[in-house]
XYZ file of N, CA and C in Angstrom:
657
model
N -10.754 54.221 -43.832
C -10.800 52.589 -44.044
C -10.264 52.194 -42.859
N -8.930 52.130 -42.945
C -7.948 51.695 -41.824
C -8.599 51.819 -40.062
N -9.368 53.363 -39.925
C -9.754 53.235 -38.704
C -11.113 52.410 -38.665
N -11.780 52.297 -39.429
C -13.056 51.668 -39.386
C -12.499 50.118 -39.278
N -11.442 49.554 -39.727
C -11.080 48.204 -39.987
C -10.677 48.159 -38.205
N -9.762 49.050 -37.980
C -9.376 48.968 -36.444
C -10.480 48.778 -35.344
N -11.382 49.657 -35.940
C -12.649 49.760 -34.764
C -13.234 48.311 -35.303
N -13.247 47.832 -36.003
C -13.873 46.259 -36.075
C -13.022 45.110 -35.443
N -12.004 45.491 -35.734
C -11.307 44.447 -34.815
C -11.457 44.844 -33.689
N -11.314 46.008 -32.775
C -11.593 46.146 -31.713
C -12.808 45.644 -30.559
N -13.699 45.695 -31.581
C -14.847 45.171 -31.284
C -15.275 43.906 -31.191
N -14.031 43.050 -31.918
C -13.906 41.211 -31.860
C -12.913 41.060 -30.838
N -12.778 41.685 -30.095
C -11.532 41.566 -29.017
C -12.216 40.610 -28.031
N -11.971 39.568 -27.403
C -12.326 38.855 -26.420
C -11.337 38.361 -25.616
N -11.609 38.762 -24.448
C -10.664 38.431 -23.395
C -10.359 36.853 -23.275
N -11.056 35.870 -23.341
C -10.623 34.432 -23.641
C -10.073 34.102 -24.658
N -10.067 34.916 -25.906
C -9.283 34.516 -26.599
C -7.769 34.955 -26.676
N -7.728 36.189 -26.251
C -6.382 36.604 -26.072
C -5.731 35.918 -24.988
N -6.606 35.106 -23.649
C -5.689 34.293 -23.104
C -5.231 33.163 -23.433
N -5.902 32.651 -24.282
C -5.336 31.582 -25.167
C -4.290 31.711 -26.003
N -4.412 33.024 -26.987
C -3.358 33.161 -27.614
C -2.198 33.714 -26.976
N -2.225 34.402 -25.880
C -0.897 35.102 -25.260
C -0.152 33.447 -24.991
N -0.897 32.543 -24.682
C 0.038 31.423 -24.123
C 0.519 30.630 -25.480
N 0.613 31.259 -26.225
C 1.767 31.062 -27.774
C 2.262 31.913 -28.287
N 2.299 33.136 -27.216
C 2.989 34.530 -27.868
C 2.234 35.311 -28.824
N 0.781 35.196 -29.205
C 0.542 36.008 -29.715
C -0.348 37.188 -28.649
N -0.101 38.437 -29.256
C -0.781 39.432 -28.420
C -2.077 39.976 -28.860
N -2.959 39.164 -29.093
C -4.300 39.792 -29.519
C -5.142 39.055 -29.009
N -6.455 39.377 -29.149
C -7.803 38.642 -28.714
C -8.751 38.443 -29.710
N -8.531 38.237 -30.553
C -9.488 37.802 -31.873
C -9.665 36.716 -32.176
N -10.812 35.806 -32.204
C -11.098 34.605 -32.700
C -10.781 34.488 -33.955
N -9.774 33.647 -34.751
C -9.461 33.482 -36.399
C -10.200 33.479 -36.954
N -11.230 32.500 -36.408
C -12.465 32.355 -37.505
C -13.149 33.830 -37.836
N -13.472 34.565 -36.651
C -13.966 35.725 -36.864
C -13.112 37.038 -37.845
N -11.812 36.366 -37.934
C -11.249 37.063 -38.616
C -10.512 37.005 -40.117
N -10.904 35.687 -40.216
C -10.998 35.459 -41.382
C -12.351 35.565 -42.127
N -13.438 35.626 -41.604
C -14.472 36.091 -41.768
C -14.658 38.006 -42.519
N -13.933 38.430 -41.527
C -13.719 39.742 -41.688
C -12.977 39.953 -43.072
N -12.024 38.973 -43.268
C -11.112 39.199 -44.456
C -12.050 38.688 -45.756
N -13.018 38.009 -45.385
C -13.599 37.233 -46.673
C -14.531 38.604 -47.145
N -14.895 39.207 -46.202
C -15.858 40.263 -46.354
C -15.262 41.415 -47.190
N -13.919 41.774 -46.642
C -13.347 42.987 -47.395
C -12.413 42.237 -48.574
N -12.748 41.083 -48.829
C -11.885 40.831 -50.095
C -10.424 41.472 -50.229
N -9.743 41.223 -51.564
C -8.168 41.598 -51.786
C -8.365 42.845 -51.776
N -7.578 43.867 -50.930
C -7.316 45.047 -50.671
C -5.686 45.364 -50.460
N -4.867 45.376 -51.481
C -3.582 45.295 -51.372
C -2.740 46.507 -50.642
N -3.573 47.899 -50.931
C -2.918 49.201 -50.096
C -3.590 49.062 -48.827
N -4.605 48.669 -48.685
C -5.368 48.526 -47.401
C -4.426 47.597 -46.482
N -4.381 46.384 -46.863
C -3.177 45.629 -46.145
C -1.729 46.045 -46.004
N -1.201 46.721 -46.708
C 0.084 47.456 -46.080
C -0.392 48.710 -45.262
N -1.462 49.185 -45.271
C -1.591 50.549 -44.165
C -2.228 49.530 -42.985
N -2.785 48.468 -42.864
C -3.050 47.656 -41.946
C -1.887 47.147 -41.235
N -0.668 46.796 -42.151
C 0.464 45.981 -41.774
C 1.027 47.399 -40.641
N 1.157 48.373 -41.264
C 2.064 49.689 -40.735
C 1.392 50.266 -39.301
N 0.206 49.536 -38.777
C -0.017 49.905 -37.414
C 0.562 49.078 -36.497
N 1.303 47.979 -36.600
C 2.105 47.263 -36.004
C 1.007 46.423 -34.928
N -0.314 46.381 -34.968
C -1.011 45.564 -34.582
C -1.015 44.179 -34.884
N -1.031 43.271 -33.941
C -0.961 41.662 -34.313
C -2.169 41.122 -35.192
N -3.399 41.879 -34.314
C -4.749 41.540 -35.183
C -4.828 41.864 -36.732
N -4.410 43.301 -36.746
C -4.388 44.014 -38.004
C -3.429 43.577 -38.951
N -2.198 42.815 -38.422
C -1.304 42.495 -39.272
C -1.821 40.962 -39.845
N -2.341 40.224 -39.120
C -3.117 38.745 -39.670
C -3.876 39.108 -40.926
N -4.754 40.056 -40.562
C -5.937 40.659 -41.317
C -5.122 41.035 -42.770
N -4.023 41.741 -42.626
C -3.499 42.316 -43.619
C -2.904 40.950 -44.783
N -2.385 39.881 -43.969
C -2.175 38.943 -44.833
C -3.226 38.314 -45.413
N -4.496 38.228 -44.938
C -5.245 37.545 -45.528
C -5.792 38.249 -46.861
N -5.878 39.801 -46.778
C -6.436 40.406 -47.850
C -5.478 41.083 -48.621
N -4.119 40.398 -48.974
C -3.250 41.415 -49.418
C -3.012 40.552 -51.043
N -2.333 40.738 -51.706
C -1.876 40.184 -52.978
C -0.632 39.478 -52.809
N -0.193 38.510 -52.654
C 1.085 37.846 -52.227
C 2.126 38.140 -53.031
N 1.545 37.933 -54.517
C 2.866 38.254 -55.801
C 3.207 40.158 -55.647
N 2.566 40.437 -55.072
C 2.554 42.340 -55.374
C 3.632 42.289 -54.637
N 4.285 41.925 -53.684
C 5.441 42.621 -53.046
C 6.723 42.384 -53.590
N 7.196 43.142 -53.317
C 8.841 43.156 -53.668
C 9.961 42.388 -52.718
N 10.817 41.842 -53.150
C 11.588 41.427 -52.420
C 11.936 41.869 -50.852
N 12.248 42.904 -51.310
C 13.064 43.810 -50.027
C 11.863 44.166 -49.325
N 10.880 44.332 -50.016
C 9.476 44.970 -48.840
C 9.217 43.350 -47.777
N 9.469 42.177 -48.512
C 9.056 40.845 -47.740
C 10.237 41.061 -46.508
N 11.165 41.085 -47.038
C 12.160 40.996 -46.241
C 12.134 41.909 -44.703
N 12.034 43.428 -45.138
C 11.551 44.314 -43.895
C 10.441 43.528 -43.205
N 9.119 43.033 -43.869
C 8.116 42.634 -42.953
C 8.293 41.654 -42.101
N 9.270 40.826 -42.570
C 9.511 39.397 -41.592
C 10.437 40.248 -40.493
N 11.353 40.923 -40.733
C 12.137 41.153 -39.388
C 11.706 42.416 -38.740
N 10.332 42.930 -38.982
C 9.196 43.769 -38.359
C 8.232 42.550 -37.591
N 8.239 41.344 -38.295
C 6.866 40.879 -37.426
C 7.533 40.344 -36.069
N 6.402 40.397 -35.097
C 6.679 39.941 -33.617
C 6.696 38.989 -33.174
N 5.373 38.502 -33.605
C 4.524 37.228 -33.010
C 4.594 35.869 -34.008
N 4.572 34.717 -33.104
C 4.883 33.607 -33.690
C 3.786 33.563 -35.204
N 2.207 34.154 -35.061
C 1.151 33.571 -35.858
C 1.629 34.396 -36.997
N 1.862 35.521 -36.587
C 2.732 36.615 -37.965
C 3.545 36.162 -38.689
N 4.452 35.531 -38.201
C 5.610 35.330 -38.929
C 4.885 33.906 -39.541
N 4.373 32.947 -38.900
C 3.683 31.802 -39.771
C 3.078 32.120 -40.889
N 1.985 32.724 -40.786
C 1.227 33.542 -41.644
C 1.889 33.903 -43.223
N 2.631 35.117 -42.338
C 3.587 35.891 -43.563
C 4.393 34.982 -44.582
N 4.964 34.004 -43.782
C 5.893 32.961 -44.798
C 4.949 31.906 -45.218
N 3.675 31.533 -44.900
C 3.376 30.467 -45.564
C 1.996 31.036 -46.259
N 1.512 32.033 -45.990
C 0.525 32.442 -47.177
C 1.189 33.805 -47.956
N 2.236 34.252 -47.730
C 2.529 35.283 -48.438
C 3.940 34.907 -48.941
N 4.973 34.901 -48.396
C 6.066 34.529 -49.146
C 6.019 33.165 -49.886
N 5.566 32.249 -49.460
C 5.632 31.161 -50.354
C 4.862 31.275 -51.677
N 4.004 32.440 -52.233
C 3.256 32.426 -53.160
C 3.834 33.542 -54.147
N 5.117 34.216 -53.516
C 5.994 35.262 -53.887
C 6.715 34.961 -55.040
N 7.193 35.542 -56.250
C 8.079 35.048 -57.262
C 9.316 35.259 -56.759
N 9.809 36.209 -55.460
C 11.111 36.263 -55.359
C 11.599 35.077 -53.554
N 10.540 34.398 -53.528
C 10.779 33.111 -52.599
C 11.916 32.730 -52.339
N 12.469 32.339 -53.701
C 13.556 31.617 -53.533
C 15.159 32.604 -53.272
N 14.916 33.443 -53.656
C 16.191 34.324 -53.190
C 16.015 34.909 -52.099
N 14.554 35.172 -51.294
C 14.775 35.052 -50.015
C 15.197 33.695 -49.099
N 14.873 32.908 -49.819
C 15.011 31.351 -49.234
C 16.735 31.548 -49.375
N 17.394 31.813 -49.895
C 18.762 31.779 -49.893
C 19.308 32.901 -48.967
N 18.784 34.013 -49.039
C 19.116 35.103 -48.314
C 18.833 34.919 -46.771
N 17.682 34.643 -46.109
C 17.601 34.387 -45.147
C 18.173 32.903 -44.304
N 18.347 32.003 -45.154
C 19.094 30.774 -44.516
C 19.858 30.939 -43.780
N 20.881 31.393 -43.682
C 22.028 31.664 -42.788
C 22.154 33.184 -42.066
N 20.879 33.677 -42.196
C 20.990 34.959 -41.433
C 21.103 34.776 -39.729
N 21.917 35.713 -39.075
C 22.176 35.562 -37.770
C 21.563 35.716 -37.087
N 19.956 36.036 -37.251
C 18.842 36.294 -36.702
C 18.198 34.799 -36.830
N 18.181 34.053 -35.808
C 17.421 33.125 -35.556
C 16.213 32.885 -36.169
N 15.311 34.037 -35.937
C 13.746 33.800 -36.301
C 13.990 34.246 -37.791
N 14.837 34.949 -38.417
C 14.817 35.160 -39.970
C 15.283 33.768 -40.421
N 16.584 33.146 -39.922
C 17.043 31.955 -40.478
C 16.139 31.151 -40.780
N 14.852 30.906 -39.184
C 14.008 29.749 -39.136
C 12.875 29.922 -40.563
N 12.777 31.247 -40.983
C 12.291 31.490 -42.506
C 12.502 30.783 -43.636
N 14.005 31.132 -43.568
C 14.925 30.316 -44.755
C 14.392 28.743 -44.718
N 15.018 28.089 -43.372
C 14.803 26.988 -43.370
C 13.030 26.340 -43.463
N 11.917 27.145 -43.126
C 10.668 26.559 -43.678
C 10.407 26.917 -45.145
N 11.141 27.695 -45.954
C 11.074 27.478 -47.286
C 11.977 26.705 -47.745
N 12.870 25.960 -47.469
C 13.667 25.109 -47.731
C 12.858 23.753 -47.294
N 12.085 23.439 -46.830
C 11.505 22.461 -46.269
C 10.327 22.147 -47.355
N 9.689 23.324 -47.859
C 8.928 23.378 -48.748
C 9.342 22.952 -50.018
N 10.702 23.301 -50.587
C 11.127 22.915 -51.478
C 11.637 21.090 -51.705
N 12.021 20.681 -50.037
C 12.268 19.754 -49.999
C 10.966 18.747 -50.496
N 10.080 19.119 -50.145
C 8.756 18.465 -50.376
C 8.465 18.564 -51.884
N 8.371 19.610 -52.175
C 7.819 19.960 -53.502
C 8.546 20.038 -54.981
N 10.042 20.606 -54.510
C 10.786 20.776 -55.482
C 12.341 20.788 -55.587
N 12.574 19.284 -54.759
C 14.196 19.185 -54.272
C 15.201 19.270 -55.444
N 15.027 19.270 -56.419
C 16.190 19.566 -57.427
C 16.984 20.859 -57.203
N 18.038 20.150 -57.031
C 18.881 21.502 -57.164
C 19.403 21.349 -55.616
N 18.556 20.845 -54.722
C 19.112 20.702 -53.190
C 20.144 19.698 -52.870
N 20.977 20.157 -51.965
C 21.877 19.370 -51.161
C 21.228 18.684 -49.891
N 20.690 17.710 -50.397
C 19.904 16.989 -49.148
C 21.023 16.738 -47.908
N 21.962 16.053 -48.582
C 22.995 15.225 -47.467
C 23.504 16.770 -46.795
N 24.067 17.727 -47.681
C 24.149 18.800 -47.186
C 23.504 19.496 -45.821
N 21.996 19.323 -46.116
C 21.329 20.205 -45.195
C 21.320 19.270 -43.958
N 21.398 17.730 -44.022
C 21.405 16.907 -43.050
C 22.619 17.124 -42.300
N 24.185 17.582 -42.775
C 25.255 18.002 -42.088
C 24.755 19.012 -40.989
N 24.319 20.033 -41.733
C 24.113 21.272 -40.854
C 23.130 20.907 -39.265
N 21.965 20.284 -39.991
C 21.178 19.506 -38.827
C 22.082 19.189 -37.780
N 22.458 18.074 -38.429
C 23.054 17.107 -37.647
C 23.934 18.115 -36.236
N 25.133 19.445 -36.679
C 25.724 19.826 -36.011
C 25.314 21.249 -35.037
N 24.148 21.270 -36.188
C 23.035 23.194 -35.532
C 21.811 22.722 -34.337
N 21.484 21.564 -35.120
C 19.920 21.742 -34.502
C 19.688 21.575 -32.864
N 20.492 20.819 -32.280
C 20.371 20.404 -31.069
C 20.555 21.629 -30.128
N 21.662 22.469 -30.530
C 21.662 24.132 -29.642
C 20.930 24.910 -30.083
N 19.942 24.914 -31.077
C 19.681 26.039 -32.041
C 18.642 26.789 -30.899
N 18.058 27.796 -30.974
C 16.884 28.500 -30.296
C 15.596 27.964 -30.837
N 14.827 27.717 -30.253
C 13.530 27.123 -30.062
C 13.053 27.246 -31.674
N 12.579 28.590 -32.028
C 12.065 28.680 -33.217
C 12.373 28.212 -34.670
N 14.224 28.485 -34.547
C 15.024 27.579 -35.560
C 14.978 26.387 -35.539
N 15.115 25.920 -34.196
C 15.321 24.280 -33.937
C 13.932 23.711 -34.518
N 12.609 24.060 -34.286
C 11.578 23.511 -34.797
C 11.949 23.475 -36.329
N 12.056 24.713 -37.069
C 12.009 24.865 -38.421
C 13.150 23.483 -38.945
N 14.298 23.674 -38.528
C 15.146 22.549 -38.561
C 14.904 21.061 -38.479
N 14.280 21.060 -37.249
C 13.289 19.753 -36.952
C 12.018 19.284 -38.235
N 11.435 19.989 -38.522
C 10.569 20.081 -39.519
C 11.049 19.737 -40.978
N 12.504 20.455 -41.099
C 13.100 19.726 -42.468
C 13.739 18.639 -42.561
N 14.345 18.141 -41.042
C 14.940 16.509 -41.078
C 13.831 15.910 -41.183
N 12.375 16.005 -40.769
C 11.619 14.994 -40.867
C 10.664 14.856 -42.266
N 10.985 15.969 -43.034
C 10.190 16.252 -43.971
C 11.664 15.531 -45.326
N 12.499 15.666 -45.398
C 13.740 14.594 -45.746
C 13.619 13.347 -45.344
N 13.653 13.103 -44.338
C 13.096 11.390 -44.213
C 12.003 10.958 -44.993
N 10.627 11.847 -44.693
C 9.717 11.163 -45.535
C 9.569 11.062 -46.954
N 10.159 12.378 -47.422
C 9.966 12.404 -48.857
C 11.189 11.497 -49.703
N 12.296 11.239 -48.996
C 13.327 11.130 -49.791
C 14.230 9.526 -49.291
N 13.638 8.845 -49.881
C 13.727 7.539 -49.102
C 15.310 7.027 -48.879
N 16.057 7.380 -49.674
C 17.533 7.269 -49.934
C 18.351 8.017 -48.881
N 17.589 8.924 -47.893
C 18.122 9.743 -46.632
C 17.504 9.250 -45.659
N 16.449 8.383 -45.855
C 15.706 8.372 -44.608
C 16.152 7.571 -43.810
N 17.098 6.622 -43.596
C 17.599 5.747 -42.534
C 18.934 6.968 -41.376
N 18.941 7.922 -42.558
C 20.771 8.942 -41.449
C 19.459 9.603 -41.118
N 18.033 10.297 -41.899
C 17.284 10.976 -41.275
C 16.921 10.633 -39.741
N 16.385 9.403 -39.864
C 16.125 9.009 -38.760
C 17.246 8.764 -37.476
N 18.037 8.341 -37.911
C 19.478 7.856 -36.939
C 19.527 9.579 -36.582
N 19.653 10.404 -37.104
C 19.863 11.876 -36.574
C 19.316 12.347 -35.571
N 17.957 12.197 -35.743
C 16.944 12.363 -35.082
C 16.905 11.531 -33.672
N 17.499 10.288 -33.701
C 17.520 9.387 -32.650
C 18.488 9.657 -31.725
N 19.804 10.426 -32.421
C 20.857 10.743 -31.280
C 20.761 12.151 -31.070
N 20.168 13.252 -31.580
C 19.622 14.325 -31.034
C 18.626 14.357 -29.951
N 17.751 13.515 -30.142
C 16.604 13.677 -29.321
C 15.506 14.729 -29.233
N 15.633 15.791 -29.916
C 15.198 17.116 -30.225
C 13.502 16.896 -30.380
N 12.441 17.647 -29.352
C 11.319 17.188 -29.071
C 10.764 15.509 -28.988
N 11.863 14.636 -28.522
C 11.530 13.490 -28.234
C 10.487 13.333 -27.107
N 10.463 14.260 -26.005
C 9.447 14.140 -25.294
C 8.395 15.690 -25.142
N 8.357 15.827 -26.263
C 6.989 16.765 -26.572
C 5.794 16.085 -26.679
N 5.199 17.080 -25.641
C 3.793 16.453 -25.395
C 2.855 16.421 -26.564
N 2.176 15.440 -26.934
C 1.630 15.146 -27.877
C 0.067 14.658 -27.738
N -1.040 15.360 -28.053
C -2.548 14.790 -27.565
C -2.732 13.498 -28.531
N -3.698 12.757 -27.963
C -3.676 11.507 -28.510
C -4.411 11.553 -30.052
N -3.915 10.678 -31.047
C -4.412 10.692 -32.279
C -3.470 11.975 -33.185
N -2.591 12.594 -32.210
C -1.630 13.811 -33.005
C -0.508 12.876 -33.330
N 0.367 13.513 -34.461
C 1.743 12.643 -34.849
C 2.761 13.526 -33.635
N 3.737 12.705 -33.345
C 4.559 13.497 -32.608
C 5.537 14.352 -33.249
N 6.381 15.435 -32.980
C 7.008 16.200 -33.862
C 8.319 15.308 -33.717
N 8.756 14.528 -32.863
C 9.887 14.215 -32.883
C 10.065 13.006 -33.817
N 11.306 13.603 -34.903
C 11.455 13.264 -36.292
C 11.403 12.032 -36.633
N 11.903 10.881 -35.816
C 11.760 9.580 -35.804
C 10.440 8.811 -36.090
N 9.632 9.214 -35.040
C 7.983 8.768 -35.219
C 7.682 9.589 -35.814
N 7.939 10.576 -36.356
C 6.892 11.482 -37.466
C 7.368 10.853 -38.814
N 8.266 10.604 -38.920
C 9.300 10.181 -40.372
C 8.368 8.565 -40.387
N 8.431 7.888 -39.728
C 7.886 6.286 -39.606
C 6.284 6.606 -39.585
N 5.875 7.330 -39.202
C 4.514 7.281 -38.965
C 3.962 7.752 -40.806
N 4.887 8.926 -41.080
C 3.842 9.583 -42.391
C 4.406 8.497 -43.438
N 5.575 8.145 -42.922
C 5.805 6.636 -44.487
C 4.943 5.540 -44.610
N 4.475 4.998 -43.116
C 3.557 4.109 -42.843
C 2.163 4.571 -43.577
N 1.776 5.747 -43.189
C 0.589 6.279 -44.128
C 0.377 6.036 -45.435
N 1.642 6.371 -46.051
C 1.829 6.565 -47.495
C 1.793 5.369 -47.949
N 2.181 4.219 -47.536
C 2.330 2.467 -47.629
C 0.935 2.066 -47.683
N -0.019 2.617 -46.617
C -1.341 1.997 -46.495
C -2.287 2.202 -47.844
N -2.805 1.127 -48.232
C -3.591 1.253 -49.479
C -4.961 2.064 -49.307
């Protein structure tokens, strides 16, 4: 079955898709719409998902994420998978589609948050941002802002992006911290000049916060 699926993925290889994907650090050439269609046809298959992951092929790992049962993984297994993941899309999908739905998400968040590997730490920050938005009880928001204020400016790109998202989410969701969050963003100027297409919201935290708050207040 794995060989059949790998052959089907190879048949979906598109040089133009690979060129676009590689600009974002993703070494595969499968159109994501076609990948999702294949996943829909295969349906949920946990054992196949595990075997596809073991191939170390980016397209196969993305497919594995789509057909797995997120709640079926042990925490230790997800920790290994995160550290094995090599490309941005695999990392994003693994955290958003699997880890966030897994019963071990909170213990992984705590374990990853201060990990010395910035890619692993970025996953901890992504899970923290999820809690800021959906389950902030028990979080030290002021303490998170302290860390962001001290460390975000010089953090590696992926970790910086995750910390910036957390900064924006705190400002958007928590009015009592909004002025401080905006002030931190203005002082650090992280992503201030990030190219943003027309009609899209800038990832610069003060602009992001103000725009989302404005939308929330519109009738």
